[in-house]
Amino acid sequence: MSSVNNEWRSAAVSTGTTIIAVRYDGGVVIGSDSRASMGGEYVSSRVINKVVRIHDKIFCCMSGSLADAQAVTNAVIHKLNFHSMQMGEPPLVQSAASIMREFCYGHRDELSAGFIVAGWDRKRGPQVFEVSLGGMVVEQEFTIGGSGSTYIYGYVDAKFKPEMTREQCLTFTTNAITLAMDRDNVSGGVVHLAVVTESGAERQLIPGNKLPFFNRI
């Protein structure tokens, strides 16, 4: 076997992923695929859950190096819980995004991980933030990320509408991830979703045989 074919053995595990979040009146929907790969050639896991709860009503999605993303996420969970104890109240979504930005920016030369932070808080309601590889934070109505996102910019730009309902956001998110998994060889598996509102969070899992079908060229 050639050395080229063996390169995946020493490659870092990547989430090589599709992540998305969208805000609606009353909550947010955040979701991802579930595939982790090595070197873009070997699927190391089909069932990674990249939708991570970092506080009661705040979630994040991971992309990039899985080891880096998990390390940052664990550090943010610890710091956010400590921050909440100090304040004596649940943290704000923007605070979670800012803490994540600090880690990403402070270690920008060592880390290869990007995130979406979304949730609900008492001050500003539902919010969606993108935290880029270099540590920039941008608040948006919806955002996408990961390798699969390059295949669905046209779809999300065409299908997103302001003031969509909860069900419309669930359909929008599921369709976008499904289309990305169909084109991106390092996105795949099942679809993990979380719906976050004032009353709490609800997780959903959509297996491959329940995903929508799209005709393709």
PDB file of C-alpha atoms in Angstrom:
ATOM      1  CA  MET A   1       0.000   0.000   0.000  1.00  0.00           C
ATOM      2  CA  SER A   2       1.432   3.398  -0.954  1.00  0.00           C
ATOM      3  CA  SER A   3       2.353   6.054   1.592  1.00  0.00           C
ATOM      4  CA  VAL A   4      -0.323   8.300   0.101  1.00  0.00           C
ATOM      5  CA  ASN A   5      -3.027   5.817   1.039  1.00  0.00           C
ATOM      6  CA  ASN A   6      -1.609   5.587   4.557  1.00  0.00           C
ATOM      7  CA  GLU A   7      -1.718   9.321   5.250  1.00  0.00           C
ATOM      8  CA  TRP A   8      -5.112   9.024   6.991  1.00  0.00           C
ATOM      9  CA  ARG A   9      -3.495   6.883   9.733  1.00  0.00           C
ATOM     10  CA  SER A  10      -1.573   9.870  11.090  1.00  0.00           C
ATOM     11  CA  ALA A  11      -4.203  12.498  10.319  1.00  0.00           C
ATOM     12  CA  ALA A  12      -6.036  14.305  13.105  1.00  0.00           C
ATOM     13  CA  VAL A  13      -9.638  13.370  13.721  1.00  0.00           C
ATOM     14  CA  SER A  14     -11.816  16.050  12.145  1.00  0.00           C
ATOM     15  CA  THR A  15     -15.481  16.810  12.541  1.00  0.00           C
ATOM     16  CA  GLY A  16     -15.459  17.566   8.776  1.00  0.00           C
ATOM     17  CA  THR A  17     -18.945  18.721   9.290  1.00  0.00           C
ATOM     18  CA  THR A  18     -22.091  20.657   8.531  1.00  0.00           C
ATOM     19  CA  ILE A  19     -23.431  22.853  11.322  1.00  0.00           C
ATOM     20  CA  ILE A  20     -26.300  25.335  11.290  1.00  0.00           C
ATOM     21  CA  ALA A  21     -28.424  27.466  13.610  1.00  0.00           C
ATOM     22  CA  VAL A  22     -31.428  29.684  12.955  1.00  0.00           C
ATOM     23  CA  ARG A  23     -33.397  32.044  15.162  1.00  0.00           C
ATOM     24  CA  TYR A  24     -37.164  32.352  15.255  1.00  0.00           C
ATOM     25  CA  ASP A  25     -39.598  34.299  17.408  1.00  0.00           C
ATOM     26  CA  GLY A  26     -39.354  32.523  20.746  1.00  0.00           C
ATOM     27  CA  GLY A  27     -36.363  30.248  20.253  1.00  0.00           C
ATOM     28  CA  VAL A  28     -33.531  28.857  18.175  1.00  0.00           C
ATOM     29  CA  VAL A  29     -32.941  25.646  16.235  1.00  0.00           C
ATOM     30  CA  ILE A  30     -29.372  24.363  16.117  1.00  0.00           C
ATOM     31  CA  GLY A  31     -28.214  21.240  14.319  1.00  0.00           C
ATOM     32  CA  SER A  32     -25.429  19.213  12.745  1.00  0.00           C
ATOM     33  CA  ASP A  33     -24.545  15.975  11.025  1.00  0.00           C
ATOM     34  CA  SER A  34     -22.786  13.216  12.991  1.00  0.00           C
ATOM     35  CA  ARG A  35     -19.707  12.127  11.018  1.00  0.00           C
ATOM     36  CA  ALA A  36     -16.090  12.362  12.191  1.00  0.00           C
ATOM     37  CA  SER A  37     -13.309  11.549   9.740  1.00  0.00           C
ATOM     38  CA  MET A  38      -9.524  11.202   9.566  1.00  0.00           C
ATOM     39  CA  GLY A  39      -7.787  12.904   6.668  1.00  0.00           C
ATOM     40  CA  GLY A  40     -11.085  13.166   4.816  1.00  0.00           C
ATOM     41  CA  GLU A  41     -10.743   9.517   3.760  1.00  0.00           C
ATOM     42  CA  TYR A  42     -11.528   7.332   6.755  1.00  0.00           C
ATOM     43  CA  VAL A  43     -14.768   7.678   8.752  1.00  0.00           C
ATOM     44  CA  SER A  44     -13.735   7.259  12.388  1.00  0.00           C
ATOM     45  CA  SER A  45     -17.258   7.689  13.776  1.00  0.00           C
ATOM     46  CA  ARG A  46     -20.737   7.890  12.300  1.00  0.00           C
ATOM     47  CA  VAL A  47     -22.513   9.037  15.461  1.00  0.00           C
ATOM     48  CA  ILE A  48     -20.615  11.972  16.970  1.00  0.00           C
ATOM     49  CA  ASN A  49     -23.036  14.426  18.576  1.00  0.00           C
ATOM     50  CA  LYS A  50     -21.667  17.863  17.668  1.00  0.00           C
ATOM     51  CA  VAL A  51     -24.625  19.699  19.247  1.00  0.00           C
ATOM     52  CA  VAL A  52     -23.298  20.258  22.769  1.00  0.00           C
ATOM     53  CA  ARG A  53     -25.165  21.772  25.718  1.00  0.00           C
ATOM     54  CA  ILE A  54     -22.861  24.279  27.410  1.00  0.00           C
ATOM     55  CA  HIS A  55     -25.522  25.538  29.832  1.00  0.00           C
ATOM     56  CA  ASP A  56     -29.209  24.889  30.477  1.00  0.00           C
ATOM     57  CA  LYS A  57     -30.439  27.017  27.555  1.00  0.00           C
ATOM     58  CA  ILE A  58     -27.228  27.513  25.580  1.00  0.00           C
ATOM     59  CA  PHE A  59     -25.832  25.097  22.991  1.00  0.00           C
ATOM     60  CA  CYS A  60     -22.896  25.092  20.622  1.00  0.00           C
ATOM     61  CA  CYS A  61     -21.974  23.224  17.434  1.00  0.00           C
ATOM     62  CA  MET A  62     -18.381  22.221  16.663  1.00  0.00           C
ATOM     63  CA  SER A  63     -16.388  22.135  13.431  1.00  0.00           C
ATOM     64  CA  GLY A  64     -12.728  21.632  12.593  1.00  0.00           C
ATOM     65  CA  SER A  65     -10.360  19.452  14.622  1.00  0.00           C
ATOM     66  CA  LEU A  66     -12.429  17.311  16.970  1.00  0.00           C
ATOM     67  CA  ALA A  67      -9.767  17.305  19.699  1.00  0.00           C
ATOM     68  CA  ASP A  68      -9.453  21.107  19.591  1.00  0.00           C
ATOM     69  CA  ALA A  69     -13.214  21.634  19.493  1.00  0.00           C
ATOM     70  CA  GLN A  70     -13.850  19.312  22.429  1.00  0.00           C
ATOM     71  CA  ALA A  71     -11.064  20.902  24.482  1.00  0.00           C
ATOM     72  CA  VAL A  72     -12.449  24.408  23.906  1.00  0.00           C
ATOM     73  CA  THR A  73     -16.018  23.285  24.602  1.00  0.00           C
ATOM     74  CA  ASN A  74     -15.076  21.625  27.903  1.00  0.00           C
ATOM     75  CA  ALA A  75     -13.132  24.713  28.993  1.00  0.00           C
ATOM     76  CA  VAL A  76     -16.060  26.983  28.091  1.00  0.00           C
ATOM     77  CA  ILE A  77     -18.529  24.808  30.034  1.00  0.00           C
ATOM     78  CA  HIS A  78     -16.336  25.030  33.131  1.00  0.00           C
ATOM     79  CA  LYS A  79     -15.784  28.785  32.855  1.00  0.00           C
ATOM     80  CA  LEU A  80     -19.433  29.504  32.042  1.00  0.00           C
ATOM     81  CA  ASN A  81     -20.637  27.521  35.066  1.00  0.00           C
ATOM     82  CA  PHE A  82     -18.187  29.423  37.271  1.00  0.00           C
ATOM     83  CA  HIS A  83     -19.366  32.725  35.763  1.00  0.00           C
ATOM     84  CA  SER A  84     -22.995  31.767  36.453  1.00  0.00           C
ATOM     85  CA  MET A  85     -22.177  30.943  40.092  1.00  0.00           C
ATOM     86  CA  GLN A  86     -20.444  34.303  40.512  1.00  0.00           C
ATOM     87  CA  MET A  87     -23.388  36.201  39.014  1.00  0.00           C
ATOM     88  CA  GLY A  88     -25.977  34.164  40.884  1.00  0.00           C
ATOM     89  CA  GLU A  89     -28.099  33.758  37.733  1.00  0.00           C
ATOM     90  CA  PRO A  90     -28.079  31.924  34.394  1.00  0.00           C
ATOM     91  CA  PRO A  91     -25.496  33.252  31.912  1.00  0.00           C
ATOM     92  CA  LEU A  92     -26.313  35.232  28.796  1.00  0.00           C
ATOM     93  CA  VAL A  93     -25.875  33.686  25.354  1.00  0.00           C
ATOM     94  CA  GLN A  94     -23.562  36.551  24.407  1.00  0.00           C
ATOM     95  CA  SER A  95     -21.415  35.805  27.474  1.00  0.00           C
ATOM     96  CA  ALA A  96     -21.012  32.202  26.304  1.00  0.00           C
ATOM     97  CA  ALA A  97     -20.014  33.386  22.828  1.00  0.00           C
ATOM     98  CA  SER A  98     -17.545  35.890  24.312  1.00  0.00           C
ATOM     99  CA  ILE A  99     -15.911  33.252  26.522  1.00  0.00           C
ATOM    100  CA  MET A 100     -15.580  30.956  23.521  1.00  0.00           C
ATOM    101  CA  ARG A 101     -14.099  33.817  21.486  1.00  0.00           C
ATOM    102  CA  GLU A 102     -11.477  34.391  24.199  1.00  0.00           C
ATOM    103  CA  PHE A 103     -10.291  30.791  23.980  1.00  0.00           C
ATOM    104  CA  CYS A 104     -10.312  30.744  20.173  1.00  0.00           C
ATOM    105  CA  TYR A 105      -8.507  34.076  19.827  1.00  0.00           C
ATOM    106  CA  GLY A 106      -6.029  33.442  22.636  1.00  0.00           C
ATOM    107  CA  HIS A 107      -4.975  30.132  21.065  1.00  0.00           C
ATOM    108  CA  ARG A 108      -5.579  31.004  17.418  1.00  0.00           C
ATOM    109  CA  ASP A 109      -2.128  29.763  16.367  1.00  0.00           C
ATOM    110  CA  GLU A 110      -2.623  26.349  17.973  1.00  0.00           C
ATOM    111  CA  LEU A 111      -6.324  25.650  17.442  1.00  0.00           C
ATOM    112  CA  SER A 112      -8.285  24.642  14.373  1.00  0.00           C
ATOM    113  CA  ALA A 113     -11.905  24.842  15.481  1.00  0.00           C
ATOM    114  CA  GLY A 114     -14.949  26.962  14.723  1.00  0.00           C
ATOM    115  CA  PHE A 115     -18.266  27.138  16.545  1.00  0.00           C
ATOM    116  CA  ILE A 116     -21.861  28.250  16.462  1.00  0.00           C
ATOM    117  CA  VAL A 117     -23.321  29.353  19.797  1.00  0.00           C
ATOM    118  CA  ALA A 118     -27.100  29.610  20.108  1.00  0.00           C
ATOM    119  CA  GLY A 119     -29.635  29.759  22.896  1.00  0.00           C
ATOM    120  CA  TRP A 120     -32.139  31.781  24.879  1.00  0.00           C
ATOM    121  CA  ASP A 121     -31.650  34.153  27.802  1.00  0.00           C
ATOM    122  CA  ARG A 122     -33.839  36.405  29.918  1.00  0.00           C
ATOM    123  CA  LYS A 123     -32.297  39.629  28.591  1.00  0.00           C
ATOM    124  CA  ARG A 124     -32.379  39.280  24.798  1.00  0.00           C
ATOM    125  CA  GLY A 125     -34.355  36.111  24.128  1.00  0.00           C
ATOM    126  CA  PRO A 126     -33.172  33.824  21.289  1.00  0.00           C
ATOM    127  CA  GLN A 127     -29.751  34.538  19.770  1.00  0.00           C
ATOM    128  CA  VAL A 128     -27.341  32.966  17.296  1.00  0.00           C
ATOM    129  CA  PHE A 129     -23.605  33.710  17.207  1.00  0.00           C
ATOM    130  CA  GLU A 130     -20.863  32.495  14.895  1.00  0.00           C
ATOM    131  CA  VAL A 131     -17.408  32.136  16.485  1.00  0.00           C
ATOM    132  CA  SER A 132     -14.845  31.822  13.699  1.00  0.00           C
ATOM    133  CA  LEU A 133     -11.512  29.981  13.661  1.00  0.00           C
ATOM    134  CA  GLY A 134      -9.593  33.136  14.574  1.00  0.00           C
ATOM    135  CA  GLY A 135     -11.942  34.176  17.373  1.00  0.00           C
ATOM    136  CA  MET A 136     -14.261  36.673  15.667  1.00  0.00           C
ATOM    137  CA  VAL A 137     -17.870  36.768  16.946  1.00  0.00           C
ATOM    138  CA  VAL A 138     -20.786  37.741  14.701  1.00  0.00           C
ATOM    139  CA  GLU A 139     -24.460  37.665  15.688  1.00  0.00           C
ATOM    140  CA  GLN A 140     -26.783  36.596  12.868  1.00  0.00           C
ATOM    141  CA  GLU A 141     -30.349  35.559  12.137  1.00  0.00           C
ATOM    142  CA  PHE A 142     -28.947  32.250  10.925  1.00  0.00           C
ATOM    143  CA  THR A 143     -25.507  30.884  10.206  1.00  0.00           C
ATOM    144  CA  ILE A 144     -23.865  27.793   8.735  1.00  0.00           C
ATOM    145  CA  GLY A 145     -20.392  26.332   9.085  1.00  0.00           C
ATOM    146  CA  GLY A 146     -18.131  23.371   8.424  1.00  0.00           C
ATOM    147  CA  SER A 147     -16.972  21.773   5.200  1.00  0.00           C
ATOM    148  CA  GLY A 148     -20.531  20.933   4.114  1.00  0.00           C
ATOM    149  CA  SER A 149     -21.638  24.556   4.321  1.00  0.00           C
ATOM    150  CA  THR A 150     -19.917  25.372   1.024  1.00  0.00           C
ATOM    151  CA  TYR A 151     -22.512  23.229  -0.788  1.00  0.00           C
ATOM    152  CA  ILE A 152     -25.609  24.882   0.678  1.00  0.00           C
ATOM    153  CA  TYR A 153     -25.053  28.645   0.600  1.00  0.00           C
ATOM    154  CA  GLY A 154     -27.376  28.925  -2.388  1.00  0.00           C
ATOM    155  CA  TYR A 155     -30.051  26.851  -0.670  1.00  0.00           C
ATOM    156  CA  VAL A 156     -30.031  28.737   2.642  1.00  0.00           C
ATOM    157  CA  ASP A 157     -29.899  32.140   0.941  1.00  0.00           C
ATOM    158  CA  ALA A 158     -32.911  31.207  -1.195  1.00  0.00           C
ATOM    159  CA  LYS A 159     -34.967  29.475   1.496  1.00  0.00           C
ATOM    160  CA  PHE A 160     -34.370  31.579   4.598  1.00  0.00           C
ATOM    161  CA  LYS A 161     -37.172  33.984   5.434  1.00  0.00           C
ATOM    162  CA  PRO A 162     -37.374  36.354   8.398  1.00  0.00           C
ATOM    163  CA  GLU A 163     -39.911  35.449  11.087  1.00  0.00           C
ATOM    164  CA  MET A 164     -40.121  31.766  10.236  1.00  0.00           C
ATOM    165  CA  THR A 165     -42.036  29.537  12.648  1.00  0.00           C
ATOM    166  CA  ARG A 166     -40.517  26.786  14.781  1.00  0.00           C
ATOM    167  CA  GLU A 167     -41.636  24.098  12.346  1.00  0.00           C
ATOM    168  CA  GLN A 168     -40.347  26.051   9.360  1.00  0.00           C
ATOM    169  CA  CYS A 169     -36.960  26.413  11.068  1.00  0.00           C
ATOM    170  CA  LEU A 170     -36.822  22.683  11.786  1.00  0.00           C
ATOM    171  CA  THR A 171     -37.562  21.921   8.126  1.00  0.00           C
ATOM    172  CA  PHE A 172     -35.065  24.538   6.937  1.00  0.00           C
ATOM    173  CA  THR A 173     -32.324  23.140   9.170  1.00  0.00           C
ATOM    174  CA  THR A 174     -32.992  19.475   8.378  1.00  0.00           C
ATOM    175  CA  ASN A 175     -33.128  20.089   4.626  1.00  0.00           C
ATOM    176  CA  ALA A 176     -29.913  22.123   4.648  1.00  0.00           C
ATOM    177  CA  ILE A 177     -27.958  19.470   6.563  1.00  0.00           C
ATOM    178  CA  THR A 178     -29.373  16.688   4.372  1.00  0.00           C
ATOM    179  CA  LEU A 179     -28.331  18.475   1.175  1.00  0.00           C
ATOM    180  CA  ALA A 180     -24.838  19.094   2.557  1.00  0.00           C
ATOM    181  CA  MET A 181     -24.433  15.443   3.588  1.00  0.00           C
ATOM    182  CA  ASP A 182     -25.424  14.387   0.079  1.00  0.00           C
ATOM    183  CA  ARG A 183     -22.570  16.394  -1.492  1.00  0.00           C
ATOM    184  CA  ASP A 184     -19.858  16.569   1.169  1.00  0.00           C
ATOM    185  CA  ASN A 185     -17.961  13.303   1.652  1.00  0.00           C
ATOM    186  CA  VAL A 186     -16.940  14.199   5.217  1.00  0.00           C
ATOM    187  CA  SER A 187     -20.461  15.079   6.349  1.00  0.00           C
ATOM    188  CA  GLY A 188     -22.936  12.307   6.973  1.00  0.00           C
ATOM    189  CA  GLY A 189     -24.620   9.992   9.441  1.00  0.00           C
ATOM    190  CA  VAL A 190     -27.715  11.226  11.243  1.00  0.00           C
ATOM    191  CA  VAL A 191     -29.022  14.726  11.955  1.00  0.00           C
ATOM    192  CA  HIS A 192     -28.811  16.015  15.518  1.00  0.00           C
ATOM    193  CA  LEU A 193     -31.085  18.949  16.395  1.00  0.00           C
ATOM    194  CA  ALA A 194     -31.839  20.999  19.486  1.00  0.00           C
ATOM    195  CA  VAL A 195     -34.679  23.476  19.925  1.00  0.00           C
ATOM    196  CA  VAL A 196     -34.054  26.020  22.696  1.00  0.00           C
ATOM    197  CA  THR A 197     -36.792  28.254  24.114  1.00  0.00           C
ATOM    198  CA  GLU A 198     -37.635  30.036  27.361  1.00  0.00           C
ATOM    199  CA  SER A 199     -39.076  26.805  28.751  1.00  0.00           C
ATOM    200  CA  GLY A 200     -35.922  24.766  28.079  1.00  0.00           C
ATOM    201  CA  ALA A 201     -34.291  22.605  25.425  1.00  0.00           C
ATOM    202  CA  GLU A 202     -35.612  19.731  23.353  1.00  0.00           C
ATOM    203  CA  ARG A 203     -33.303  17.389  21.443  1.00  0.00           C
ATOM    204  CA  GLN A 204     -34.240  15.571  18.265  1.00  0.00           C
ATOM    205  CA  LEU A 205     -32.433  12.890  16.260  1.00  0.00           C
ATOM    206  CA  ILE A 206     -33.344  12.131  12.658  1.00  0.00           C
ATOM    207  CA  PRO A 207     -31.891   8.824  11.376  1.00  0.00           C
ATOM    208  CA  GLY A 208     -30.769   8.443   7.787  1.00  0.00           C
ATOM    209  CA  ASN A 209     -33.877   6.569   6.655  1.00  0.00           C
ATOM    210  CA  LYS A 210     -36.081   9.425   7.891  1.00  0.00           C
ATOM    211  CA  LEU A 211     -34.235  12.245   6.155  1.00  0.00           C
ATOM    212  CA  PRO A 212     -35.926  14.062   3.251  1.00  0.00           C
ATOM    213  CA  PHE A 213     -35.130  12.907  -0.287  1.00  0.00           C
ATOM    214  CA  PHE A 214     -33.907  15.305  -2.963  1.00  0.00           C
ATOM    215  CA  ASN A 215     -33.384  14.560  -6.633  1.00  0.00           C
ATOM    216  CA  ARG A 216     -29.834  15.285  -7.800  1.00  0.00           C
ATOM    217  CA  ILE A 217     -28.000  15.603 -11.101  1.00  0.00           C
TER     218      ILE A 217
END
